[in-house]
Amino acid sequence: MTKLKLPEPQPFKLIVFPLPAQIGKVRHVAGKYLDQPNQEAQARYWRVIVDNIRKMLTKHGCTDAEISRHVLAFREAVQKEINRRAKKRRPVENPSDPKGAA
């Protein structure tokens, strides 16, 4: 029986789906962050989220620099969602209302 000579498997690079593009996760984290009772609880919650992201990306072979970029991009996406929600809650001022105009 003849043994086939197969090429050696090539190393591969896992491409992580960009965290900011995971809209459901961004919205979920932003909502839970805002639901925390105070800033200390928010900071604790955020540390847990970042820790989980770091563990997941490390497991998939990302370097520290790549992990930092992913965390920063995710943080920016969550902050945009928080800002979007805050803007939605804020009452829209009527530009035709002359409040205090003489």
PDB file of N, CA and C in Angstrom, residues 5-68:
ATOM      1  N   LYS A   5       1.767  11.406  -0.008  1.00  0.00           N
ATOM      2  CA  LYS A   5       2.543  12.498   0.579  1.00  0.00           C
ATOM      3  C   LYS A   5       1.664  13.746   0.562  1.00  0.00           C
ATOM      4  N   LEU A   6       1.162  14.079   1.726  1.00  0.00           N
ATOM      5  CA  LEU A   6       0.308  15.257   1.853  1.00  0.00           C
ATOM      6  C   LEU A   6       1.141  16.447   2.308  1.00  0.00           C
ATOM      7  N   PRO A   7       0.768  17.623   1.859  1.00  0.00           N
ATOM      8  CA  PRO A   7       1.517  18.804   2.303  1.00  0.00           C
ATOM      9  C   PRO A   7       1.289  19.035   3.802  1.00  0.00           C
ATOM     10  N   GLU A   8       2.281  19.631   4.423  1.00  0.00           N
ATOM     11  CA  GLU A   8       2.164  19.972   5.840  1.00  0.00           C
ATOM     12  C   GLU A   8       1.077  21.034   6.000  1.00  0.00           C
ATOM     13  N   PRO A   9       0.273  20.920   7.036  1.00  0.00           N
ATOM     14  CA  PRO A   9      -0.748  21.954   7.244  1.00  0.00           C
ATOM     15  C   PRO A   9      -0.089  23.309   7.514  1.00  0.00           C
ATOM     16  N   GLN A  10      -0.630  24.317   6.894  1.00  0.00           N
ATOM     17  CA  GLN A  10      -0.104  25.662   7.062  1.00  0.00           C
ATOM     18  C   GLN A  10      -0.676  26.276   8.340  1.00  0.00           C
ATOM     19  N   PRO A  11       0.137  27.071   9.039  1.00  0.00           N
ATOM     20  CA  PRO A  11      -0.409  27.764  10.209  1.00  0.00           C
ATOM     21  C   PRO A  11      -1.487  28.742   9.738  1.00  0.00           C
ATOM     22  N   PHE A  12      -2.437  28.978  10.586  1.00  0.00           N
ATOM     23  CA  PHE A  12      -3.514  29.887  10.202  1.00  0.00           C
ATOM     24  C   PHE A  12      -3.673  30.970  11.250  1.00  0.00           C
ATOM     25  N   LYS A  13      -4.305  32.019  10.851  1.00  0.00           N
ATOM     26  CA  LYS A  13      -4.588  33.139  11.741  1.00  0.00           C
ATOM     27  C   LYS A  13      -6.091  33.243  11.869  1.00  0.00           C
ATOM     28  N   LEU A  14      -6.572  33.120  13.087  1.00  0.00           N
ATOM     29  CA  LEU A  14      -7.996  33.244  13.343  1.00  0.00           C
ATOM     30  C   LEU A  14      -8.373  34.719  13.288  1.00  0.00           C
ATOM     31  N   ILE A  15      -9.393  35.029  12.535  1.00  0.00           N
ATOM     32  CA  ILE A  15      -9.872  36.404  12.450  1.00  0.00           C
ATOM     33  C   ILE A  15     -11.104  36.511  13.333  1.00  0.00           C
ATOM     34  N   VAL A  16     -11.023  37.367  14.329  1.00  0.00           N
ATOM     35  CA  VAL A  16     -12.119  37.545  15.279  1.00  0.00           C
ATOM     36  C   VAL A  16     -13.131  38.508  14.680  1.00  0.00           C
ATOM     37  N   PHE A  17     -14.415  38.138  14.743  1.00  0.00           N
ATOM     38  CA  PHE A  17     -15.463  39.036  14.270  1.00  0.00           C
ATOM     39  C   PHE A  17     -15.397  40.297  15.126  1.00  0.00           C
ATOM     40  N   PRO A  18     -15.351  41.464  14.517  1.00  0.00           N
ATOM     41  CA  PRO A  18     -15.169  42.705  15.282  1.00  0.00           C
ATOM     42  C   PRO A  18     -16.235  42.873  16.368  1.00  0.00           C
ATOM     43  N   LEU A  19     -15.791  43.096  17.582  1.00  0.00           N
ATOM     44  CA  LEU A  19     -16.715  43.240  18.707  1.00  0.00           C
ATOM     45  C   LEU A  19     -17.701  44.403  18.523  1.00  0.00           C
ATOM     46  N   PRO A  20     -17.266  45.554  17.986  1.00  0.00           N
ATOM     47  CA  PRO A  20     -18.230  46.647  17.815  1.00  0.00           C
ATOM     48  C   PRO A  20     -19.354  46.303  16.837  1.00  0.00           C
ATOM     49  N   ALA A  21     -19.104  45.355  15.955  1.00  0.00           N
ATOM     50  CA  ALA A  21     -20.129  44.952  14.985  1.00  0.00           C
ATOM     51  C   ALA A  21     -21.135  43.980  15.592  1.00  0.00           C
ATOM     52  N   GLN A  22     -20.866  43.519  16.795  1.00  0.00           N
ATOM     53  CA  GLN A  22     -21.798  42.629  17.484  1.00  0.00           C
ATOM     54  C   GLN A  22     -22.821  43.505  18.214  1.00  0.00           C
ATOM     55  N   ILE A  23     -23.743  44.043  17.429  1.00  0.00           N
ATOM     56  CA  ILE A  23     -24.689  45.046  17.916  1.00  0.00           C
ATOM     57  C   ILE A  23     -25.485  44.549  19.122  1.00  0.00           C
ATOM     58  N   GLY A  24     -25.925  43.306  19.074  1.00  0.00           N
ATOM     59  CA  GLY A  24     -26.696  42.763  20.195  1.00  0.00           C
ATOM     60  C   GLY A  24     -25.898  42.780  21.482  1.00  0.00           C
ATOM     61  N   LYS A  25     -24.628  42.406  21.390  1.00  0.00           N
ATOM     62  CA  LYS A  25     -23.770  42.397  22.578  1.00  0.00           C
ATOM     63  C   LYS A  25     -23.513  43.824  23.054  1.00  0.00           C
ATOM     64  N   VAL A  26     -23.274  44.728  22.131  1.00  0.00           N
ATOM     65  CA  VAL A  26     -23.044  46.135  22.486  1.00  0.00           C
ATOM     66  C   VAL A  26     -24.259  46.683  23.229  1.00  0.00           C
ATOM     67  N   ARG A  27     -25.449  46.447  22.692  1.00  0.00           N
ATOM     68  CA  ARG A  27     -26.674  46.954  23.326  1.00  0.00           C
ATOM     69  C   ARG A  27     -26.918  46.308  24.683  1.00  0.00           C
ATOM     70  N   HIS A  28     -26.661  45.006  24.767  1.00  0.00           N
ATOM     71  CA  HIS A  28     -26.854  44.287  26.027  1.00  0.00           C
ATOM     72  C   HIS A  28     -25.938  44.853  27.118  1.00  0.00           C
ATOM     73  N   VAL A  29     -24.660  45.007  26.781  1.00  0.00           N
ATOM     74  CA  VAL A  29     -23.690  45.517  27.752  1.00  0.00           C
ATOM     75  C   VAL A  29     -24.035  46.952  28.146  1.00  0.00           C
ATOM     76  N   ALA A  30     -24.399  47.785  27.180  1.00  0.00           N
ATOM     77  CA  ALA A  30     -24.763  49.175  27.486  1.00  0.00           C
ATOM     78  C   ALA A  30     -25.971  49.214  28.419  1.00  0.00           C
ATOM     79  N   GLY A  31     -26.969  48.383  28.150  1.00  0.00           N
ATOM     80  CA  GLY A  31     -28.167  48.349  28.987  1.00  0.00           C
ATOM     81  C   GLY A  31     -27.869  47.901  30.399  1.00  0.00           C
ATOM     82  N   LYS A  32     -27.097  46.829  30.534  1.00  0.00           N
ATOM     83  CA  LYS A  32     -26.757  46.335  31.874  1.00  0.00           C
ATOM     84  C   LYS A  32     -25.868  47.334  32.609  1.00  0.00           C
ATOM     85  N   TYR A  33     -24.989  47.995  31.878  1.00  0.00           N
ATOM     86  CA  TYR A  33     -24.122  49.011  32.480  1.00  0.00           C
ATOM     87  C   TYR A  33     -24.975  50.138  33.064  1.00  0.00           C
ATOM     88  N   LEU A  34     -25.938  50.604  32.286  1.00  0.00           N
ATOM     89  CA  LEU A  34     -26.802  51.693  32.746  1.00  0.00           C
ATOM     90  C   LEU A  34     -27.714  51.263  33.890  1.00  0.00           C
ATOM     91  N   ASP A  35     -28.017  49.984  33.974  1.00  0.00           N
ATOM     92  CA  ASP A  35     -28.882  49.470  35.040  1.00  0.00           C
ATOM     93  C   ASP A  35     -28.166  49.336  36.383  1.00  0.00           C
ATOM     94  N   GLN A  36     -26.855  49.481  36.383  1.00  0.00           N
ATOM     95  CA  GLN A  36     -26.112  49.358  37.643  1.00  0.00           C
ATOM     96  C   GLN A  36     -26.497  50.518  38.562  1.00  0.00           C
ATOM     97  N   PRO A  37     -26.584  50.267  39.870  1.00  0.00           N
ATOM     98  CA  PRO A  37     -27.096  51.280  40.801  1.00  0.00           C
ATOM     99  C   PRO A  37     -26.196  52.493  41.012  1.00  0.00           C
ATOM    100  N   ASN A  38     -24.886  52.357  40.764  1.00  0.00           N
ATOM    101  CA  ASN A  38     -23.984  53.492  40.981  1.00  0.00           C
ATOM    102  C   ASN A  38     -22.715  53.312  40.148  1.00  0.00           C
ATOM    103  N   GLN A  39     -21.850  54.325  40.195  1.00  0.00           N
ATOM    104  CA  GLN A  39     -20.626  54.297  39.380  1.00  0.00           C
ATOM    105  C   GLN A  39     -19.692  53.160  39.774  1.00  0.00           C
ATOM    106  N   GLU A  40     -19.644  52.857  41.061  1.00  0.00           N
ATOM    107  CA  GLU A  40     -18.781  51.764  41.521  1.00  0.00           C
ATOM    108  C   GLU A  40     -19.245  50.434  40.924  1.00  0.00           C
ATOM    109  N   ALA A  41     -20.542  50.216  40.923  1.00  0.00           N
ATOM    110  CA  ALA A  41     -21.094  48.985  40.343  1.00  0.00           C
ATOM    111  C   ALA A  41     -20.871  48.961  38.833  1.00  0.00           C
ATOM    112  N   GLN A  42     -20.988  50.121  38.193  1.00  0.00           N
ATOM    113  CA  GLN A  42     -20.731  50.200  36.755  1.00  0.00           C
ATOM    114  C   GLN A  42     -19.279  49.832  36.452  1.00  0.00           C
ATOM    115  N   ALA A  43     -18.352  50.358  37.244  1.00  0.00           N
ATOM    116  CA  ALA A  43     -16.928  50.063  37.039  1.00  0.00           C
ATOM    117  C   ALA A  43     -16.658  48.573  37.246  1.00  0.00           C
ATOM    118  N   ARG A  44     -17.281  47.993  38.261  1.00  0.00           N
ATOM    119  CA  ARG A  44     -17.113  46.559  38.527  1.00  0.00           C
ATOM    120  C   ARG A  44     -17.648  45.735  37.363  1.00  0.00           C
ATOM    121  N   TYR A  45     -18.843  46.099  36.879  1.00  0.00           N
ATOM    122  CA  TYR A  45     -19.452  45.390  35.749  1.00  0.00           C
ATOM    123  C   TYR A  45     -18.548  45.486  34.515  1.00  0.00           C
ATOM    124  N   TRP A  46     -18.023  46.684  34.248  1.00  0.00           N
ATOM    125  CA  TRP A  46     -17.174  46.871  33.074  1.00  0.00           C
ATOM    126  C   TRP A  46     -15.904  46.021  33.183  1.00  0.00           C
ATOM    127  N   ARG A  47     -15.317  45.943  34.388  1.00  0.00           N
ATOM    128  CA  ARG A  47     -14.120  45.117  34.571  1.00  0.00           C
ATOM    129  C   ARG A  47     -14.412  43.652  34.263  1.00  0.00           C
ATOM    130  N   VAL A  48     -15.582  43.174  34.661  1.00  0.00           N
ATOM    131  CA  VAL A  48     -15.971  41.789  34.373  1.00  0.00           C
ATOM    132  C   VAL A  48     -16.082  41.581  32.863  1.00  0.00           C
ATOM    133  N   ILE A  49     -16.708  42.533  32.174  1.00  0.00           N
ATOM    134  CA  ILE A  49     -16.869  42.435  30.717  1.00  0.00           C
ATOM    135  C   ILE A  49     -15.500  42.396  30.037  1.00  0.00           C
ATOM    136  N   VAL A  50     -14.617  43.315  30.407  1.00  0.00           N
ATOM    137  CA  VAL A  50     -13.284  43.377  29.794  1.00  0.00           C
ATOM    138  C   VAL A  50     -12.508  42.099  30.091  1.00  0.00           C
ATOM    139  N   ASP A  51     -12.615  41.615  31.314  1.00  0.00           N
ATOM    140  CA  ASP A  51     -11.936  40.373  31.688  1.00  0.00           C
ATOM    141  C   ASP A  51     -12.412  39.205  30.822  1.00  0.00           C
ATOM    142  N   ASN A  52     -13.715  39.117  30.608  1.00  0.00           N
ATOM    143  CA  ASN A  52     -14.272  38.044  29.774  1.00  0.00           C
ATOM    144  C   ASN A  52     -13.809  38.163  28.322  1.00  0.00           C
ATOM    145  N   ILE A  53     -13.768  39.391  27.815  1.00  0.00           N
ATOM    146  CA  ILE A  53     -13.296  39.610  26.441  1.00  0.00           C
ATOM    147  C   ILE A  53     -11.829  39.191  26.333  1.00  0.00           C
ATOM    148  N   ARG A  54     -11.019  39.611  27.298  1.00  0.00           N
ATOM    149  CA  ARG A  54      -9.590  39.259  27.284  1.00  0.00           C
ATOM    150  C   ARG A  54      -9.396  37.745  27.299  1.00  0.00           C
ATOM    151  N   LYS A  55     -10.140  37.044  28.152  1.00  0.00           N
ATOM    152  CA  LYS A  55     -10.023  35.583  28.232  1.00  0.00           C
ATOM    153  C   LYS A  55     -10.396  34.937  26.903  1.00  0.00           C
ATOM    154  N   MET A  56     -11.494  35.393  26.314  1.00  0.00           N
ATOM    155  CA  MET A  56     -11.955  34.821  25.050  1.00  0.00           C
ATOM    156  C   MET A  56     -10.930  35.050  23.936  1.00  0.00           C
ATOM    157  N   LEU A  57     -10.416  36.271  23.840  1.00  0.00           N
ATOM    158  CA  LEU A  57      -9.465  36.585  22.775  1.00  0.00           C
ATOM    159  C   LEU A  57      -8.118  35.896  22.995  1.00  0.00           C
ATOM    160  N   THR A  58      -7.702  35.759  24.239  1.00  0.00           N
ATOM    161  CA  THR A  58      -6.464  35.037  24.548  1.00  0.00           C
ATOM    162  C   THR A  58      -6.596  33.580  24.136  1.00  0.00           C
ATOM    163  N   LYS A  59      -7.754  33.002  24.438  1.00  0.00           N
ATOM    164  CA  LYS A  59      -8.016  31.606  24.074  1.00  0.00           C
ATOM    165  C   LYS A  59      -7.922  31.404  22.561  1.00  0.00           C
ATOM    166  N   HIS A  60      -8.302  32.435  21.805  1.00  0.00           N
ATOM    167  CA  HIS A  60      -8.269  32.347  20.346  1.00  0.00           C
ATOM    168  C   HIS A  60      -6.924  32.774  19.765  1.00  0.00           C
ATOM    169  N   GLY A  61      -5.950  33.051  20.625  1.00  0.00           N
ATOM    170  CA  GLY A  61      -4.595  33.315  20.158  1.00  0.00           C
ATOM    171  C   GLY A  61      -4.270  34.754  19.816  1.00  0.00           C
ATOM    172  N   CYS A  62      -5.071  35.697  20.246  1.00  0.00           N
ATOM    173  CA  CYS A  62      -4.784  37.106  19.962  1.00  0.00           C
ATOM    174  C   CYS A  62      -3.634  37.595  20.842  1.00  0.00           C
ATOM    175  N   THR A  63      -2.863  38.511  20.309  1.00  0.00           N
ATOM    176  CA  THR A  63      -1.773  39.118  21.081  1.00  0.00           C
ATOM    177  C   THR A  63      -2.355  40.166  22.022  1.00  0.00           C
ATOM    178  N   ASP A  64      -1.541  40.614  22.977  1.00  0.00           N
ATOM    179  CA  ASP A  64      -1.993  41.651  23.907  1.00  0.00           C
ATOM    180  C   ASP A  64      -2.379  42.933  23.167  1.00  0.00           C
ATOM    181  N   ALA A  65      -1.606  43.279  22.140  1.00  0.00           N
ATOM    182  CA  ALA A  65      -1.899  44.491  21.364  1.00  0.00           C
ATOM    183  C   ALA A  65      -3.243  44.358  20.641  1.00  0.00           C
ATOM    184  N   GLU A  66      -3.494  43.187  20.058  1.00  0.00           N
ATOM    185  CA  GLU A  66      -4.776  42.958  19.374  1.00  0.00           C
ATOM    186  C   GLU A  66      -5.931  43.018  20.372  1.00  0.00           C
ATOM    187  N   ILE A  67      -5.727  42.409  21.528  1.00  0.00           N
ATOM    188  CA  ILE A  67      -6.770  42.409  22.561  1.00  0.00           C
ATOM    189  C   ILE A  67      -7.081  43.838  22.979  1.00  0.00           C
ATOM    190  N   SER A  68      -6.051  44.637  23.191  1.00  0.00           N
ATOM    191  CA  SER A  68      -6.257  46.038  23.586  1.00  0.00           C
ATOM    192  C   SER A  68      -7.053  46.793  22.527  1.00  0.00           C
TER     193      SER A  68
END
